[in-house]
Amino acid sequence: GVGCGGCGACNAYGGCGGCGGCGGCKAKTSLGAHDPTFQHYMMEIPSNPGAPGDAKYVDKSDDVVGILANGILLDSHQPTWAYDSCNGHSDTKHHYHYHIPPQCFLKTMGIATPEDSEWWIHDHHAAGKDQAVAQIKARSGHGKYVRDFTEMAEQWPKTSNPSPVIGFARDGYPIYGPYDESGKVMRGMWYGSDLDECNGKVNINGEY
């Protein structure tokens, strides 16, 4: 297993996380409720998962759906608004993890990403005059709300270097970045793409 302290965050001992580094960290005297700490993970991942069958959903009591090559967990619990500039955050168990494409990690692999790390948040300045949007913002309690998925996809460059394997799901299938083998940005099944219900596809080499 691999552990990680978190992007741009100081850990409980005054050190810095290994997900991209941080500058100017100062030693902390106490551990905050959501401060990331070094973790050891033990996870069994099948080396040969075989052909994909019917979609299977993870047990709701266990939110972890995979692990990326930098040692960060991929989590499925209800996301929050507290993400750092690398699009990760830590939970009350002090586990640093991702819910959405990890901006910094993808950049280190030469994959094109949006210029703004908050690409998933609706532009409240452009939407300020819309009454319906104003009502949604008011209900959210912090003046923000998530973009429509189609609008999210438009924040990403339409083409990039083909995405390499960036991790593995717990069922054994590799996790790729947001671009297919031809360098085209992918969309989910419900948004005009050829991805399946689990956001997977068979590539030109016949690999899922």
PDB file of C-alpha atoms in Angstrom:
ATOM      1  CA  GLY A   1       0.000   0.000   0.000  1.00  0.00           C
ATOM      2  CA  VAL A   2       0.993   3.585  -0.527  1.00  0.00           C
ATOM      3  CA  GLY A   3       0.192   6.655   1.505  1.00  0.00           C
ATOM      4  CA  CYS A   4       0.064  10.327   0.808  1.00  0.00           C
ATOM      5  CA  GLY A   5      -0.237  13.481   2.856  1.00  0.00           C
ATOM      6  CA  GLY A   6      -2.194  15.681   0.466  1.00  0.00           C
ATOM      7  CA  CYS A   7      -1.540  18.388  -2.094  1.00  0.00           C
ATOM      8  CA  GLY A   8      -0.448  21.698  -0.710  1.00  0.00           C
ATOM      9  CA  ALA A   9      -1.246  20.684   2.865  1.00  0.00           C
ATOM     10  CA  CYS A  10       0.878  20.383   5.970  1.00  0.00           C
ATOM     11  CA  ASN A  11       0.471  17.217   7.941  1.00  0.00           C
ATOM     12  CA  ALA A  12       0.198  16.875  11.694  1.00  0.00           C
ATOM     13  CA  TYR A  13       3.952  16.760  12.115  1.00  0.00           C
ATOM     14  CA  GLY A  14       4.748  19.895  10.144  1.00  0.00           C
ATOM     15  CA  GLY A  15       5.806  17.986   7.027  1.00  0.00           C
ATOM     16  CA  CYS A  16       4.268  18.324   3.609  1.00  0.00           C
ATOM     17  CA  GLY A  17       2.269  15.831   1.579  1.00  0.00           C
ATOM     18  CA  GLY A  18       3.802  13.987  -1.326  1.00  0.00           C
ATOM     19  CA  CYS A  19       1.163  14.814  -3.954  1.00  0.00           C
ATOM     20  CA  GLY A  20       2.958  17.674  -5.581  1.00  0.00           C
ATOM     21  CA  GLY A  21       4.620  19.412  -2.683  1.00  0.00           C
ATOM     22  CA  CYS A  22       3.876  22.654  -0.927  1.00  0.00           C
ATOM     23  CA  GLY A  23       5.873  25.673   0.047  1.00  0.00           C
ATOM     24  CA  GLY A  24       6.151  27.521   3.306  1.00  0.00           C
ATOM     25  CA  CYS A  25       4.512  24.923   5.541  1.00  0.00           C
ATOM     26  CA  LYS A  26       4.846  25.578   9.236  1.00  0.00           C
ATOM     27  CA  ALA A  27       4.783  22.991  11.975  1.00  0.00           C
ATOM     28  CA  LYS A  28       1.352  22.418  13.464  1.00  0.00           C
ATOM     29  CA  THR A  29       0.735  21.795  17.116  1.00  0.00           C
ATOM     30  CA  SER A  30      -2.552  19.914  16.700  1.00  0.00           C
ATOM     31  CA  LEU A  31      -4.317  17.799  14.114  1.00  0.00           C
ATOM     32  CA  GLY A  32      -7.365  19.395  12.506  1.00  0.00           C
ATOM     33  CA  ALA A  33     -10.556  17.473  11.768  1.00  0.00           C
ATOM     34  CA  HIS A  34      -9.752  17.213   8.045  1.00  0.00           C
ATOM     35  CA  ASP A  35      -5.961  17.432   8.014  1.00  0.00           C
ATOM     36  CA  PRO A  36      -4.435  14.715   5.786  1.00  0.00           C
ATOM     37  CA  THR A  37      -1.949  12.317   7.316  1.00  0.00           C
ATOM     38  CA  PHE A  38       0.285   9.567   5.962  1.00  0.00           C
ATOM     39  CA  GLN A  39      -1.697   6.371   5.353  1.00  0.00           C
ATOM     40  CA  HIS A  40      -0.940   2.695   4.657  1.00  0.00           C
ATOM     41  CA  TYR A  41      -3.457   0.894   2.454  1.00  0.00           C
ATOM     42  CA  MET A  42      -3.928  -2.814   1.815  1.00  0.00           C
ATOM     43  CA  MET A  43      -6.080  -3.480  -1.224  1.00  0.00           C
ATOM     44  CA  GLU A  44      -6.588  -6.618  -3.307  1.00  0.00           C
ATOM     45  CA  ILE A  45      -6.987  -5.834  -7.003  1.00  0.00           C
ATOM     46  CA  PRO A  46      -7.442  -8.683  -9.520  1.00  0.00           C
ATOM     47  CA  SER A  47      -4.607  -8.829 -12.058  1.00  0.00           C
ATOM     48  CA  ASN A  48      -6.901 -10.361 -14.680  1.00  0.00           C
ATOM     49  CA  PRO A  49     -10.475  -9.138 -14.237  1.00  0.00           C
ATOM     50  CA  GLY A  50     -11.633 -10.774 -17.485  1.00  0.00           C
ATOM     51  CA  ALA A  51     -14.280  -9.428 -19.835  1.00  0.00           C
ATOM     52  CA  PRO A  52     -16.659  -6.861 -18.325  1.00  0.00           C
ATOM     53  CA  GLY A  53     -20.081  -8.191 -17.484  1.00  0.00           C
ATOM     54  CA  ASP A  54     -23.135  -6.507 -16.006  1.00  0.00           C
ATOM     55  CA  ALA A  55     -22.552  -3.350 -14.003  1.00  0.00           C
ATOM     56  CA  LYS A  56     -21.955  -3.970 -10.311  1.00  0.00           C
ATOM     57  CA  TYR A  57     -22.174  -1.234  -7.714  1.00  0.00           C
ATOM     58  CA  VAL A  58     -19.940  -0.958  -4.669  1.00  0.00           C
ATOM     59  CA  ASP A  59     -21.270  -1.525  -1.181  1.00  0.00           C
ATOM     60  CA  LYS A  60     -22.401   1.829   0.229  1.00  0.00           C
ATOM     61  CA  SER A  61     -20.548   1.062   3.450  1.00  0.00           C
ATOM     62  CA  ASP A  62     -17.227   1.220   1.561  1.00  0.00           C
ATOM     63  CA  ASP A  63     -16.688   4.365  -0.508  1.00  0.00           C
ATOM     64  CA  VAL A  64     -13.313   3.484  -2.039  1.00  0.00           C
ATOM     65  CA  VAL A  65     -13.627   2.469  -5.697  1.00  0.00           C
ATOM     66  CA  GLY A  66      -9.963   2.502  -6.731  1.00  0.00           C
ATOM     67  CA  ILE A  67      -6.468   3.856  -6.263  1.00  0.00           C
ATOM     68  CA  LEU A  68      -4.389   6.015  -8.574  1.00  0.00           C
ATOM     69  CA  ALA A  69      -0.733   5.503  -9.438  1.00  0.00           C
ATOM     70  CA  ASN A  70       0.347   8.294  -7.062  1.00  0.00           C
ATOM     71  CA  GLY A  71      -1.141   6.401  -4.105  1.00  0.00           C
ATOM     72  CA  ILE A  72      -4.267   8.548  -3.758  1.00  0.00           C
ATOM     73  CA  LEU A  73      -7.636   6.848  -3.258  1.00  0.00           C
ATOM     74  CA  LEU A  74     -10.551   7.365  -5.626  1.00  0.00           C
ATOM     75  CA  ASP A  75     -13.637   7.784  -3.481  1.00  0.00           C
ATOM     76  CA  SER A  76     -17.366   7.737  -4.174  1.00  0.00           C
ATOM     77  CA  HIS A  77     -18.815   9.307  -1.043  1.00  0.00           C
ATOM     78  CA  GLN A  78     -20.946  12.429  -1.258  1.00  0.00           C
ATOM     79  CA  PRO A  79     -18.547  15.158  -2.424  1.00  0.00           C
ATOM     80  CA  THR A  80     -18.191  18.540  -0.767  1.00  0.00           C
ATOM     81  CA  TRP A  81     -17.011  21.985  -1.838  1.00  0.00           C
ATOM     82  CA  ALA A  82     -13.727  21.776   0.060  1.00  0.00           C
ATOM     83  CA  TYR A  83     -11.228  20.839  -2.675  1.00  0.00           C
ATOM     84  CA  ASP A  84      -7.661  22.027  -3.035  1.00  0.00           C
ATOM     85  CA  SER A  85      -6.068  23.278  -6.252  1.00  0.00           C
ATOM     86  CA  CYS A  86      -5.308  19.671  -7.262  1.00  0.00           C
ATOM     87  CA  ASN A  87      -8.995  18.715  -6.905  1.00  0.00           C
ATOM     88  CA  GLY A  88      -8.526  16.521  -3.850  1.00  0.00           C
ATOM     89  CA  HIS A  89      -9.448  16.781  -0.188  1.00  0.00           C
ATOM     90  CA  SER A  90      -9.221  14.901   3.097  1.00  0.00           C
ATOM     91  CA  ASP A  91     -12.014  13.301   5.128  1.00  0.00           C
ATOM     92  CA  THR A  92     -12.503  12.971   8.886  1.00  0.00           C
ATOM     93  CA  LYS A  93     -10.359   9.811   8.800  1.00  0.00           C
ATOM     94  CA  HIS A  94      -7.536  12.017   7.465  1.00  0.00           C
ATOM     95  CA  HIS A  95      -7.489  10.154   4.131  1.00  0.00           C
ATOM     96  CA  TYR A  96      -6.600  12.410   1.224  1.00  0.00           C
ATOM     97  CA  HIS A  97      -8.571  11.325  -1.881  1.00  0.00           C
ATOM     98  CA  TYR A  98     -10.118  12.333  -5.196  1.00  0.00           C
ATOM     99  CA  HIS A  99     -13.688  12.443  -6.479  1.00  0.00           C
ATOM    100  CA  ILE A 100     -13.066  14.242  -9.758  1.00  0.00           C
ATOM    101  CA  PRO A 101     -10.200  14.298 -12.304  1.00  0.00           C
ATOM    102  CA  PRO A 102      -7.002  15.163 -10.385  1.00  0.00           C
ATOM    103  CA  GLN A 103      -5.729  18.362 -11.993  1.00  0.00           C
ATOM    104  CA  CYS A 104      -2.106  18.315 -10.797  1.00  0.00           C
ATOM    105  CA  PHE A 105      -1.566  14.595 -11.336  1.00  0.00           C
ATOM    106  CA  LEU A 106      -2.899  14.758 -14.895  1.00  0.00           C
ATOM    107  CA  LYS A 107      -0.634  17.717 -15.693  1.00  0.00           C
ATOM    108  CA  THR A 108       2.449  15.796 -14.541  1.00  0.00           C
ATOM    109  CA  MET A 109       1.523  13.108 -17.084  1.00  0.00           C
ATOM    110  CA  GLY A 110       1.304  15.594 -19.960  1.00  0.00           C
ATOM    111  CA  ILE A 111      -2.491  15.539 -20.135  1.00  0.00           C
ATOM    112  CA  ALA A 112      -4.316  18.755 -21.032  1.00  0.00           C
ATOM    113  CA  THR A 113      -6.561  20.140 -18.285  1.00  0.00           C
ATOM    114  CA  PRO A 114      -8.750  23.225 -17.805  1.00  0.00           C
ATOM    115  CA  GLU A 115      -6.873  26.407 -16.877  1.00  0.00           C
ATOM    116  CA  ASP A 116      -9.032  26.872 -13.787  1.00  0.00           C
ATOM    117  CA  SER A 117      -8.972  24.138 -11.128  1.00  0.00           C
ATOM    118  CA  GLU A 118     -12.580  25.077 -10.266  1.00  0.00           C
ATOM    119  CA  TRP A 119     -13.794  24.091 -13.750  1.00  0.00           C
ATOM    120  CA  TRP A 120     -16.649  22.136 -12.167  1.00  0.00           C
ATOM    121  CA  ILE A 121     -18.123  25.188 -10.376  1.00  0.00           C
ATOM    122  CA  HIS A 122     -20.646  27.322 -12.241  1.00  0.00           C
ATOM    123  CA  ASP A 123     -19.500  30.812 -13.154  1.00  0.00           C
ATOM    124  CA  HIS A 124     -21.582  32.743 -10.644  1.00  0.00           C
ATOM    125  CA  HIS A 125     -20.657  36.093 -12.192  1.00  0.00           C
ATOM    126  CA  ALA A 126     -22.138  35.119 -15.559  1.00  0.00           C
ATOM    127  CA  ALA A 127     -25.189  33.595 -13.894  1.00  0.00           C
ATOM    128  CA  GLY A 128     -25.838  36.336 -11.345  1.00  0.00           C
ATOM    129  CA  LYS A 129     -28.783  37.837 -13.204  1.00  0.00           C
ATOM    130  CA  ASP A 130     -30.586  34.552 -13.648  1.00  0.00           C
ATOM    131  CA  GLN A 131     -33.325  34.265 -11.030  1.00  0.00           C
ATOM    132  CA  ALA A 132     -33.412  30.448 -11.079  1.00  0.00           C
ATOM    133  CA  VAL A 133     -29.645  30.300 -10.630  1.00  0.00           C
ATOM    134  CA  ALA A 134     -29.834  32.816  -7.785  1.00  0.00           C
ATOM    135  CA  GLN A 135     -32.331  30.592  -6.005  1.00  0.00           C
ATOM    136  CA  ILE A 136     -30.058  27.543  -6.372  1.00  0.00           C
ATOM    137  CA  LYS A 137     -27.110  29.544  -5.042  1.00  0.00           C
ATOM    138  CA  ALA A 138     -29.162  30.693  -2.080  1.00  0.00           C
ATOM    139  CA  ARG A 139     -30.151  27.111  -1.235  1.00  0.00           C
ATOM    140  CA  SER A 140     -26.536  25.935  -1.451  1.00  0.00           C
ATOM    141  CA  GLY A 141     -25.617  28.248   1.422  1.00  0.00           C
ATOM    142  CA  HIS A 142     -22.283  29.328  -0.113  1.00  0.00           C
ATOM    143  CA  GLY A 143     -23.227  30.968  -3.401  1.00  0.00           C
ATOM    144  CA  LYS A 144     -21.905  28.129  -5.560  1.00  0.00           C
ATOM    145  CA  TYR A 145     -23.338  25.220  -7.462  1.00  0.00           C
ATOM    146  CA  VAL A 146     -22.060  22.492  -9.775  1.00  0.00           C
ATOM    147  CA  ARG A 147     -22.047  23.104 -13.511  1.00  0.00           C
ATOM    148  CA  ASP A 148     -24.247  21.078 -15.810  1.00  0.00           C
ATOM    149  CA  PHE A 149     -22.195  18.117 -17.070  1.00  0.00           C
ATOM    150  CA  THR A 150     -22.265  19.318 -20.678  1.00  0.00           C
ATOM    151  CA  GLU A 151     -20.892  22.671 -19.540  1.00  0.00           C
ATOM    152  CA  MET A 152     -18.242  20.903 -17.440  1.00  0.00           C
ATOM    153  CA  ALA A 153     -17.015  18.985 -20.474  1.00  0.00           C
ATOM    154  CA  GLU A 154     -16.677  22.237 -22.411  1.00  0.00           C
ATOM    155  CA  GLN A 155     -14.106  23.456 -19.866  1.00  0.00           C
ATOM    156  CA  TRP A 156     -11.703  20.714 -20.982  1.00  0.00           C
ATOM    157  CA  PRO A 157      -9.605  21.013 -24.148  1.00  0.00           C
ATOM    158  CA  LYS A 158     -11.266  18.946 -26.852  1.00  0.00           C
ATOM    159  CA  THR A 159      -8.028  17.116 -27.660  1.00  0.00           C
ATOM    160  CA  SER A 160      -4.862  16.146 -25.801  1.00  0.00           C
ATOM    161  CA  ASN A 161      -2.201  13.499 -25.686  1.00  0.00           C
ATOM    162  CA  PRO A 162      -3.893  10.118 -25.248  1.00  0.00           C
ATOM    163  CA  SER A 163      -4.423   9.423 -21.552  1.00  0.00           C
ATOM    164  CA  PRO A 164      -2.228   6.712 -20.035  1.00  0.00           C
ATOM    165  CA  VAL A 165      -3.336   4.400 -17.255  1.00  0.00           C
ATOM    166  CA  ILE A 166      -3.515   6.578 -14.132  1.00  0.00           C
ATOM    167  CA  GLY A 167      -4.706   3.934 -11.666  1.00  0.00           C
ATOM    168  CA  PHE A 168      -6.838   0.847 -11.119  1.00  0.00           C
ATOM    169  CA  ALA A 169     -10.394   0.265 -10.007  1.00  0.00           C
ATOM    170  CA  ARG A 170     -10.917  -2.287  -7.257  1.00  0.00           C
ATOM    171  CA  ASP A 171     -12.452  -4.703  -9.762  1.00  0.00           C
ATOM    172  CA  GLY A 172      -9.101  -4.810 -11.593  1.00  0.00           C
ATOM    173  CA  TYR A 173      -9.852  -2.662 -14.618  1.00  0.00           C
ATOM    174  CA  PRO A 174      -7.401   0.129 -15.460  1.00  0.00           C
ATOM    175  CA  ILE A 175      -8.450   3.740 -15.011  1.00  0.00           C
ATOM    176  CA  TYR A 176      -7.463   6.109 -17.805  1.00  0.00           C
ATOM    177  CA  GLY A 177      -7.523   9.892 -17.900  1.00  0.00           C
ATOM    178  CA  PRO A 178     -10.262  11.846 -19.707  1.00  0.00           C
ATOM    179  CA  TYR A 179      -8.905  11.348 -23.257  1.00  0.00           C
ATOM    180  CA  ASP A 180      -9.156   8.205 -25.373  1.00  0.00           C
ATOM    181  CA  GLU A 181      -6.426   6.603 -27.474  1.00  0.00           C
ATOM    182  CA  SER A 182      -7.019   9.123 -30.291  1.00  0.00           C
ATOM    183  CA  GLY A 183      -6.711  12.080 -27.899  1.00  0.00           C
ATOM    184  CA  LYS A 184     -10.419  12.943 -27.877  1.00  0.00           C
ATOM    185  CA  VAL A 185     -12.026  14.041 -24.613  1.00  0.00           C
ATOM    186  CA  MET A 186     -14.574  11.464 -23.455  1.00  0.00           C
ATOM    187  CA  ARG A 187     -18.129  12.042 -22.203  1.00  0.00           C
ATOM    188  CA  GLY A 188     -20.403   9.768 -20.223  1.00  0.00           C
ATOM    189  CA  MET A 189     -23.022   7.489 -21.749  1.00  0.00           C
ATOM    190  CA  TRP A 190     -25.831   9.927 -21.007  1.00  0.00           C
ATOM    191  CA  TYR A 191     -24.022  12.828 -22.681  1.00  0.00           C
ATOM    192  CA  GLY A 192     -23.411  11.650 -26.207  1.00  0.00           C
ATOM    193  CA  SER A 193     -20.316   9.482 -25.782  1.00  0.00           C
ATOM    194  CA  ASP A 194     -19.571   5.805 -26.306  1.00  0.00           C
ATOM    195  CA  LEU A 195     -18.695   5.148 -22.658  1.00  0.00           C
ATOM    196  CA  ASP A 196     -20.819   2.578 -20.884  1.00  0.00           C
ATOM    197  CA  GLU A 197     -22.768   2.756 -17.621  1.00  0.00           C
ATOM    198  CA  CYS A 198     -19.527   2.460 -15.636  1.00  0.00           C
ATOM    199  CA  ASN A 199     -17.720   5.084 -17.762  1.00  0.00           C
ATOM    200  CA  GLY A 200     -15.632   2.404 -19.439  1.00  0.00           C
ATOM    201  CA  LYS A 201     -15.080   1.369 -23.058  1.00  0.00           C
ATOM    202  CA  VAL A 202     -13.187  -1.147 -25.169  1.00  0.00           C
ATOM    203  CA  ASN A 203     -10.221   0.486 -26.907  1.00  0.00           C
ATOM    204  CA  ILE A 204      -8.787  -0.236 -30.351  1.00  0.00           C
ATOM    205  CA  ASN A 205      -6.686  -3.045 -28.869  1.00  0.00           C
ATOM    206  CA  GLY A 206      -9.777  -4.796 -27.505  1.00  0.00           C
ATOM    207  CA  GLU A 207      -8.930  -3.852 -23.918  1.00  0.00           C
ATOM    208  CA  TYR A 208     -11.552  -2.598 -21.472  1.00  0.00           C
TER     209      TYR A 208
END
